[in-house]
């Protein structure tokens, strides 16, 4: 019964998308606003359809209705409530359902917000594009990724979700937040296509989607950091990022999205880089689809798995269509996209943004290349080769260092042209901070030029961002507003994000260079020294947990008082045992314990992994600060209308003194 | 002029000096364990999902690591040990592609891309080089001042 409800919801959603999009297209092309407005009435049914489908799936999960193949595969009677609810996004079909829900939410919010402008062809086209994308996902649910397939002979109990996915509560939050980011990039993409379709290629579509893009970017950032955290807390290898294809797939659109939210400022300010910005938006959206293809079609394990899965060709075709439409439209509008402006000097804010784009573009290229190259080679001549962590790390290091340097210098650059003198005064304190940090680190005996360079540039960039924030606060005070106003708005919020990035970079560099690990083979009562800590193995004990789980815990005493209990958990009698690490978080370093191997005989030796992970907590703090900064950037700052600047984008006041005559157009 | 730039120059020298100091040798050759760990970090664990032999606790990974350590201790060079891995488990077990052969593309292509985009930018800046006077005239300034006053000067 629930299955029929679910299919019914998917059908409503699909029909509403198709009818709405085609009706609006007819109305817009024939210039009949009444038809457009009528067709737009279908939009809320897209949301209703996906809510019905999601409600059906959740009901089936909560009732443990194993007549649904999806429930039987991803739920069991013993699955705890939180993981039962989260079961919807722990496998392919359910996550497509979640994708559909989030996309229809975005569509409905856009539809509501542009209520007054629904006959505007720009808005209509944007809604058409979004509905077309949603139609594709509903079609997936009706075709190859049907979440409501039923079983003729329902089992008495399901197999339950993958044990790794029910081992930490972050699993309940990480996918929905990540998807909010992924799916959110549909909005700027839709408006970009709408701008191309209507030929209104000015800065209008940019301003409409500015906040949507930031929301998507912030959610994607938070989703990626939460994913890294989950990986650290659950997987038990002590790391947080393995350059795994799934991780790369989320990182790729983040990189192009970051490039876009920077280069868009050049277009808003100077009307330049139109083709480039459109390309970045289209690239970001198509990379979310390509990422889904790479990770969900099974293609990444081996090319030969391709034929087994039938969602792959759909996603690949959709990706090809998006790329073809984007390239075709940009080529078609090429003549209108030429911008009249010119950038005066490489040493300017514009120049900084261009350099940013080169770096982010190169980084995205490296990751895409490293992810798909083995596939291409294997498809081409059957050779197998692997590209993994060592490759990505050695490429990421120089790029990351260059990014940090740019992050310090670029905010100090004025628009149009900088003088050496200006840079000297603005960068003086950040440079002092960088020197102080590097000297202190070297004096403390730290080794590794790359790592210390990262720390120095981190201090440089962090101080540069702080300087901007201090100026912002001072400026707000002078204008009689509260100091809080100095943190709000895109420029100031951006500086908060930069500080978060610095923390992340420092944490990554420190944990990559100064971590240490040990494998201790200890009998109960024995102890060993690891990095100045006395690690004592007290013994093993068995626990029975709720939901039929059993757990074997190693009790470990550190430095005579604190007890840690890394464990090996079994989710069912026959299931694969899953290691559960125990993490002792500290401001300077984490101690990370794993129970690597149980004793073979009672009272025998267990293998205990101990890792010292320096400064890792600052990675999570940095990610949180990035999300907060994005939220601050989304809050509308006080717009200053300036006749000298047609787009009147908020910016710090020292720019204003340097703005020359009319902005070149 | 010189005095103004003295501070940044001194700071830069200090930074470079400190970085150079931090890059000094640790004063002893790496131990067998350190070498084995470093080799193992570039070898994929055959039975895991995305972990290296160094990171994995799987039985096969531990066996491979033990073999790497044994060979290092018996005096074989890093290259010899790596070759042993390739001969035994196949080239696809190495996660860092060679700088020669087809794998070199992934090292060269990004560099080529960056060089090309910087060259493209340089060409664009040459094309954009301002022609004619860009300094505002007094009339321009008066216009701006008037407009700013009208807008409340914010």
mmCIF file of C-alpha atoms in Angstrom, chain A residues 348-570:
data_model
loop_
_atom_site.group_PDB
_atom_site.id
_atom_site.type_symbol
_atom_site.label_atom_id
_atom_site.label_comp_id
_atom_site.label_asym_id
_atom_site.label_seq_id
_atom_site.Cartn_x
_atom_site.Cartn_y
_atom_site.Cartn_z
ATOM 1 C CA UNK A 348 44.536 44.889 -8.624
ATOM 2 C CA UNK A 349 41.530 43.262 -6.992
ATOM 3 C CA UNK A 350 40.426 42.097 -10.447
ATOM 4 C CA UNK A 351 43.851 40.607 -11.026
ATOM 5 C CA UNK A 352 43.617 38.848 -7.669
ATOM 6 C CA UNK A 353 40.303 37.284 -8.607
ATOM 7 C CA UNK A 354 41.719 36.144 -11.946
ATOM 8 C CA UNK A 355 44.667 34.512 -10.174
ATOM 9 C CA UNK A 356 42.176 32.895 -7.781
ATOM 10 C CA UNK A 357 40.338 31.455 -10.756
ATOM 11 C CA UNK A 358 43.522 30.063 -12.290
ATOM 12 C CA UNK A 359 44.338 28.315 -9.011
ATOM 13 C CA UNK A 360 40.855 26.962 -8.332
ATOM 14 C CA UNK A 361 40.476 25.931 -11.952
ATOM 15 C CA UNK A 362 43.816 24.131 -11.866
ATOM 16 C CA UNK A 363 42.904 22.403 -8.604
ATOM 17 C CA UNK A 364 39.575 21.232 -10.023
ATOM 18 C CA UNK A 365 41.389 20.033 -13.147
ATOM 19 C CA UNK A 366 43.914 18.070 -11.077
ATOM 20 C CA UNK A 367 41.165 16.330 -9.117
ATOM 21 C CA UNK A 368 39.020 15.587 -12.136
ATOM 22 C CA UNK A 369 42.071 14.263 -13.988
ATOM 23 C CA UNK A 370 43.205 12.134 -11.069
ATOM 24 C CA UNK A 371 39.703 10.724 -10.607
ATOM 25 C CA UNK A 372 38.833 9.859 -14.201
ATOM 26 C CA UNK A 373 42.283 9.214 -15.713
ATOM 27 C CA UNK A 374 42.461 5.575 -14.563
ATOM 28 C CA UNK A 375 39.013 5.006 -16.104
ATOM 29 C CA UNK A 376 40.036 6.613 -19.378
ATOM 30 C CA UNK A 377 43.247 4.611 -19.591
ATOM 31 C CA UNK A 378 41.484 1.374 -18.764
ATOM 32 C CA UNK A 379 38.782 2.024 -21.321
ATOM 33 C CA UNK A 380 41.401 2.963 -23.895
ATOM 34 C CA UNK A 381 43.915 0.138 -23.714
ATOM 35 C CA UNK A 382 42.877 -1.992 -20.759
ATOM 36 C CA UNK A 383 45.844 -0.940 -18.630
ATOM 37 C CA UNK A 384 45.103 -0.654 -14.970
ATOM 38 C CA UNK A 385 46.643 2.061 -12.914
ATOM 39 C CA UNK A 386 45.708 3.759 -9.667
ATOM 40 C CA UNK A 387 45.895 7.350 -8.654
ATOM 41 C CA UNK A 388 45.512 7.997 -4.991
ATOM 42 C CA UNK A 389 46.460 9.988 -1.981
ATOM 43 C CA UNK A 390 50.183 10.460 -2.709
ATOM 44 C CA UNK A 391 49.413 12.023 -6.105
ATOM 45 C CA UNK A 392 46.668 14.304 -4.844
ATOM 46 C CA UNK A 393 48.673 15.357 -1.805
ATOM 47 C CA UNK A 394 51.728 16.322 -3.794
ATOM 48 C CA UNK A 395 49.595 18.322 -6.241
ATOM 49 C CA UNK A 396 47.422 19.920 -3.565
ATOM 50 C CA UNK A 397 50.368 21.216 -1.551
ATOM 51 C CA UNK A 398 51.762 23.825 -3.979
ATOM 52 C CA UNK A 399 48.272 24.844 -5.059
ATOM 53 C CA UNK A 400 47.125 25.228 -1.466
ATOM 54 C CA UNK A 401 50.160 27.291 -0.545
ATOM 55 C CA UNK A 402 49.596 29.578 -3.527
ATOM 56 C CA UNK A 403 45.953 29.948 -2.499
ATOM 57 C CA UNK A 404 46.918 30.974 1.021
ATOM 58 C CA UNK A 405 49.330 33.557 -0.331
ATOM 59 C CA UNK A 406 46.670 34.957 -2.618
ATOM 60 C CA UNK A 407 44.150 34.961 0.219
ATOM 61 C CA UNK A 408 46.472 37.247 2.152
ATOM 62 C CA UNK A 409 47.333 39.640 -0.640
ATOM 63 C CA UNK A 410 44.090 39.872 -2.638
ATOM 64 C CA UNK A 411 41.848 41.439 0.043
ATOM 65 C CA UNK A 412 44.442 44.180 0.418
ATOM 66 C CA UNK A 413 44.401 44.981 -3.283
ATOM 67 C CA UNK A 414 42.194 47.855 -4.395
ATOM 68 C CA UNK A 415 40.105 47.687 -7.534
ATOM 69 C CA UNK A 416 41.718 48.899 -10.762
ATOM 70 C CA UNK A 417 45.318 49.429 -9.740
ATOM 71 C CA UNK A 418 47.428 49.044 -6.639
ATOM 72 C CA UNK A 419 50.557 50.928 -5.820
ATOM 73 C CA UNK A 420 53.451 49.283 -4.055
ATOM 74 C CA UNK A 421 53.181 51.831 -1.297
ATOM 75 C CA UNK A 422 49.552 50.976 -0.610
ATOM 76 C CA UNK A 423 50.331 47.268 -0.445
ATOM 77 C CA UNK A 424 53.234 47.919 1.871
ATOM 78 C CA UNK A 425 51.087 49.742 4.418
ATOM 79 C CA UNK A 426 48.232 47.270 4.200
ATOM 80 C CA UNK A 427 50.344 44.147 4.384
ATOM 81 C CA UNK A 428 52.819 45.337 6.983
ATOM 82 C CA UNK A 429 51.074 43.850 10.023
ATOM 83 C CA UNK A 430 50.095 40.603 8.333
ATOM 84 C CA UNK A 431 53.742 40.217 7.364
ATOM 85 C CA UNK A 432 54.869 40.825 10.932
ATOM 86 C CA UNK A 433 52.394 38.150 12.047
ATOM 87 C CA UNK A 434 53.734 35.695 9.468
ATOM 88 C CA UNK A 435 57.311 36.341 10.578
ATOM 89 C CA UNK A 436 56.437 35.945 14.247
ATOM 90 C CA UNK A 437 54.728 32.612 13.607
ATOM 91 C CA UNK A 438 57.468 31.160 11.441
ATOM 92 C CA UNK A 439 60.226 32.267 13.798
ATOM 93 C CA UNK A 440 58.369 30.855 16.801
ATOM 94 C CA UNK A 441 57.816 27.536 15.025
ATOM 95 C CA UNK A 442 61.422 27.283 13.863
ATOM 96 C CA UNK A 443 62.661 28.177 17.349
ATOM 97 C CA UNK A 444 60.432 25.482 18.814
ATOM 98 C CA UNK A 445 62.299 23.030 16.628
ATOM 99 C CA UNK A 446 59.555 22.239 14.132
ATOM 100 C CA UNK A 447 60.821 20.850 10.854
ATOM 101 C CA UNK A 448 59.527 20.864 7.308
ATOM 102 C CA UNK A 449 59.707 23.917 5.077
ATOM 103 C CA UNK A 450 56.330 23.234 3.411
ATOM 104 C CA UNK A 451 54.574 22.966 6.746
ATOM 105 C CA UNK A 452 56.172 26.081 8.181
ATOM 106 C CA UNK A 453 55.452 27.924 4.947
ATOM 107 C CA UNK A 454 51.803 26.932 5.350
ATOM 108 C CA UNK A 455 51.816 28.215 8.928
ATOM 109 C CA UNK A 456 53.479 31.479 7.878
ATOM 110 C CA UNK A 457 51.073 32.054 5.024
ATOM 111 C CA UNK A 458 48.206 31.061 7.287
ATOM 112 C CA UNK A 459 49.225 33.796 9.709
ATOM 113 C CA UNK A 460 49.689 36.186 6.792
ATOM 114 C CA UNK A 461 46.225 35.466 5.382
ATOM 115 C CA UNK A 462 44.569 35.307 8.795
ATOM 116 C CA UNK A 463 46.009 38.658 9.826
ATOM 117 C CA UNK A 464 45.024 40.194 6.488
ATOM 118 C CA UNK A 465 41.437 38.993 7.006
ATOM 119 C CA UNK A 466 41.439 40.234 10.620
ATOM 120 C CA UNK A 467 42.686 43.603 9.447
ATOM 121 C CA UNK A 468 39.754 43.869 7.040
ATOM 122 C CA UNK A 469 37.342 42.922 9.817
ATOM 123 C CA UNK A 470 38.835 45.470 12.205
ATOM 124 C CA UNK A 471 38.449 48.129 9.522
ATOM 125 C CA UNK A 472 34.873 46.999 8.951
ATOM 126 C CA UNK A 473 34.020 47.237 12.648
ATOM 127 C CA UNK A 474 35.705 50.625 12.961
ATOM 128 C CA UNK A 475 33.845 51.812 9.920
ATOM 129 C CA UNK A 476 30.511 50.620 11.302
ATOM 130 C CA UNK A 477 31.187 52.348 14.623
ATOM 131 C CA UNK A 478 32.072 55.573 12.874
ATOM 132 C CA UNK A 479 28.769 55.455 11.063
ATOM 133 C CA UNK A 480 27.005 55.030 14.376
ATOM 134 C CA UNK A 481 26.083 51.365 13.838
ATOM 135 C CA UNK A 482 26.834 48.487 16.153
ATOM 136 C CA UNK A 483 30.149 46.700 15.845
ATOM 137 C CA UNK A 484 28.285 43.633 14.660
ATOM 138 C CA UNK A 485 27.634 45.417 11.381
ATOM 139 C CA UNK A 486 31.340 45.106 10.718
ATOM 140 C CA UNK A 487 30.942 41.346 10.351
ATOM 141 C CA UNK A 488 27.848 41.412 8.189
ATOM 142 C CA UNK A 489 27.602 41.603 4.451
ATOM 143 C CA UNK A 490 29.417 39.822 1.711
ATOM 144 C CA UNK A 491 32.856 41.407 2.031
ATOM 145 C CA UNK A 492 33.032 41.072 5.821
ATOM 146 C CA UNK A 493 31.410 37.638 5.954
ATOM 147 C CA UNK A 494 33.910 36.596 3.312
ATOM 148 C CA UNK A 495 36.769 37.591 5.598
ATOM 149 C CA UNK A 496 35.258 35.434 8.367
ATOM 150 C CA UNK A 497 35.209 32.560 5.865
ATOM 151 C CA UNK A 498 38.883 33.264 5.083
ATOM 152 C CA UNK A 499 39.760 32.914 8.768
ATOM 153 C CA UNK A 500 37.980 29.558 8.768
ATOM 154 C CA UNK A 501 39.980 28.497 5.721
ATOM 155 C CA UNK A 502 43.227 29.450 7.475
ATOM 156 C CA UNK A 503 42.323 27.249 10.442
ATOM 157 C CA UNK A 504 41.483 24.370 8.115
ATOM 158 C CA UNK A 505 44.757 24.765 6.210
ATOM 159 C CA UNK A 506 46.843 24.916 9.382
ATOM 160 C CA UNK A 507 45.074 21.863 10.805
ATOM 161 C CA UNK A 508 45.612 19.876 7.614
ATOM 162 C CA UNK A 509 49.297 20.828 7.408
ATOM 163 C CA UNK A 510 49.935 20.117 11.091
ATOM 164 C CA UNK A 511 48.162 16.770 11.161
ATOM 165 C CA UNK A 512 49.817 15.718 7.917
ATOM 166 C CA UNK A 513 53.323 16.555 9.138
ATOM 167 C CA UNK A 514 53.492 16.105 12.885
ATOM 168 C CA UNK A 515 51.185 13.179 13.501
ATOM 169 C CA UNK A 516 52.566 9.913 14.726
ATOM 170 C CA UNK A 517 51.135 6.484 15.146
ATOM 171 C CA UNK A 518 52.004 3.331 16.968
ATOM 172 C CA UNK A 519 50.735 -0.231 16.943
ATOM 173 C CA UNK A 520 50.937 -1.611 20.424
ATOM 174 C CA UNK A 521 50.804 -5.323 21.078
ATOM 175 C CA UNK A 522 49.847 -5.481 24.744
ATOM 176 C CA UNK A 523 48.639 -8.086 27.179
ATOM 177 C CA UNK A 524 46.198 -6.967 29.887
ATOM 178 C CA UNK A 525 48.101 -4.987 32.491
ATOM 179 C CA UNK A 526 50.994 -4.105 30.183
ATOM 180 C CA UNK A 527 51.760 -0.567 29.122
ATOM 181 C CA UNK A 528 53.815 1.369 26.584
ATOM 182 C CA UNK A 529 54.905 4.959 25.998
ATOM 183 C CA UNK A 530 53.606 6.846 22.943
ATOM 184 C CA UNK A 531 54.673 10.476 22.404
ATOM 185 C CA UNK A 532 55.126 11.024 26.129
ATOM 186 C CA UNK A 533 51.878 9.350 27.118
ATOM 187 C CA UNK A 534 51.734 6.189 29.140
ATOM 188 C CA UNK A 535 49.236 3.884 27.461
ATOM 189 C CA UNK A 536 48.070 1.035 29.643
ATOM 190 C CA UNK A 537 45.896 -1.856 28.407
ATOM 191 C CA UNK A 538 43.536 -2.885 31.202
ATOM 192 C CA UNK A 539 41.626 -5.638 29.479
ATOM 193 C CA UNK A 540 38.772 -6.630 27.246
ATOM 194 C CA UNK A 541 35.114 -6.674 28.082
ATOM 195 C CA UNK A 542 32.021 -7.633 26.107
ATOM 196 C CA UNK A 543 28.917 -5.485 25.957
ATOM 197 C CA UNK A 544 25.476 -6.071 24.526
ATOM 198 C CA UNK A 545 23.923 -2.937 23.105
ATOM 199 C CA UNK A 546 20.434 -2.074 21.997
ATOM 200 C CA UNK A 547 19.368 -3.351 18.612
ATOM 201 C CA UNK A 548 21.102 -6.703 18.791
ATOM 202 C CA UNK A 549 24.544 -5.191 18.602
ATOM 203 C CA UNK A 550 27.410 -6.703 20.494
ATOM 204 C CA UNK A 551 30.590 -4.892 21.162
ATOM 205 C CA UNK A 552 33.990 -5.898 22.412
ATOM 206 C CA UNK A 553 35.664 -3.046 24.205
ATOM 207 C CA UNK A 554 39.323 -2.588 25.046
ATOM 208 C CA UNK A 555 39.810 -0.561 28.194
ATOM 209 C CA UNK A 556 42.821 1.693 27.909
ATOM 210 C CA UNK A 557 44.177 3.984 30.581
ATOM 211 C CA UNK A 558 46.199 6.980 29.467
ATOM 212 C CA UNK A 559 48.636 8.644 31.873
ATOM 213 C CA UNK A 560 47.171 6.845 34.841
ATOM 214 C CA UNK A 561 43.737 8.389 34.913
ATOM 215 C CA UNK A 562 41.723 8.753 31.722
ATOM 216 C CA UNK A 563 39.984 5.680 30.334
ATOM 217 C CA UNK A 564 39.365 5.191 26.612
ATOM 218 C CA UNK A 565 37.329 2.394 25.139
ATOM 219 C CA UNK A 566 37.937 1.685 21.458
ATOM 220 C CA UNK A 567 35.771 -1.199 20.362
ATOM 221 C CA UNK A 568 34.904 -3.683 17.726
ATOM 222 C CA UNK A 569 31.171 -3.741 17.098
ATOM 223 C CA UNK A 570 29.066 -6.459 15.508
#
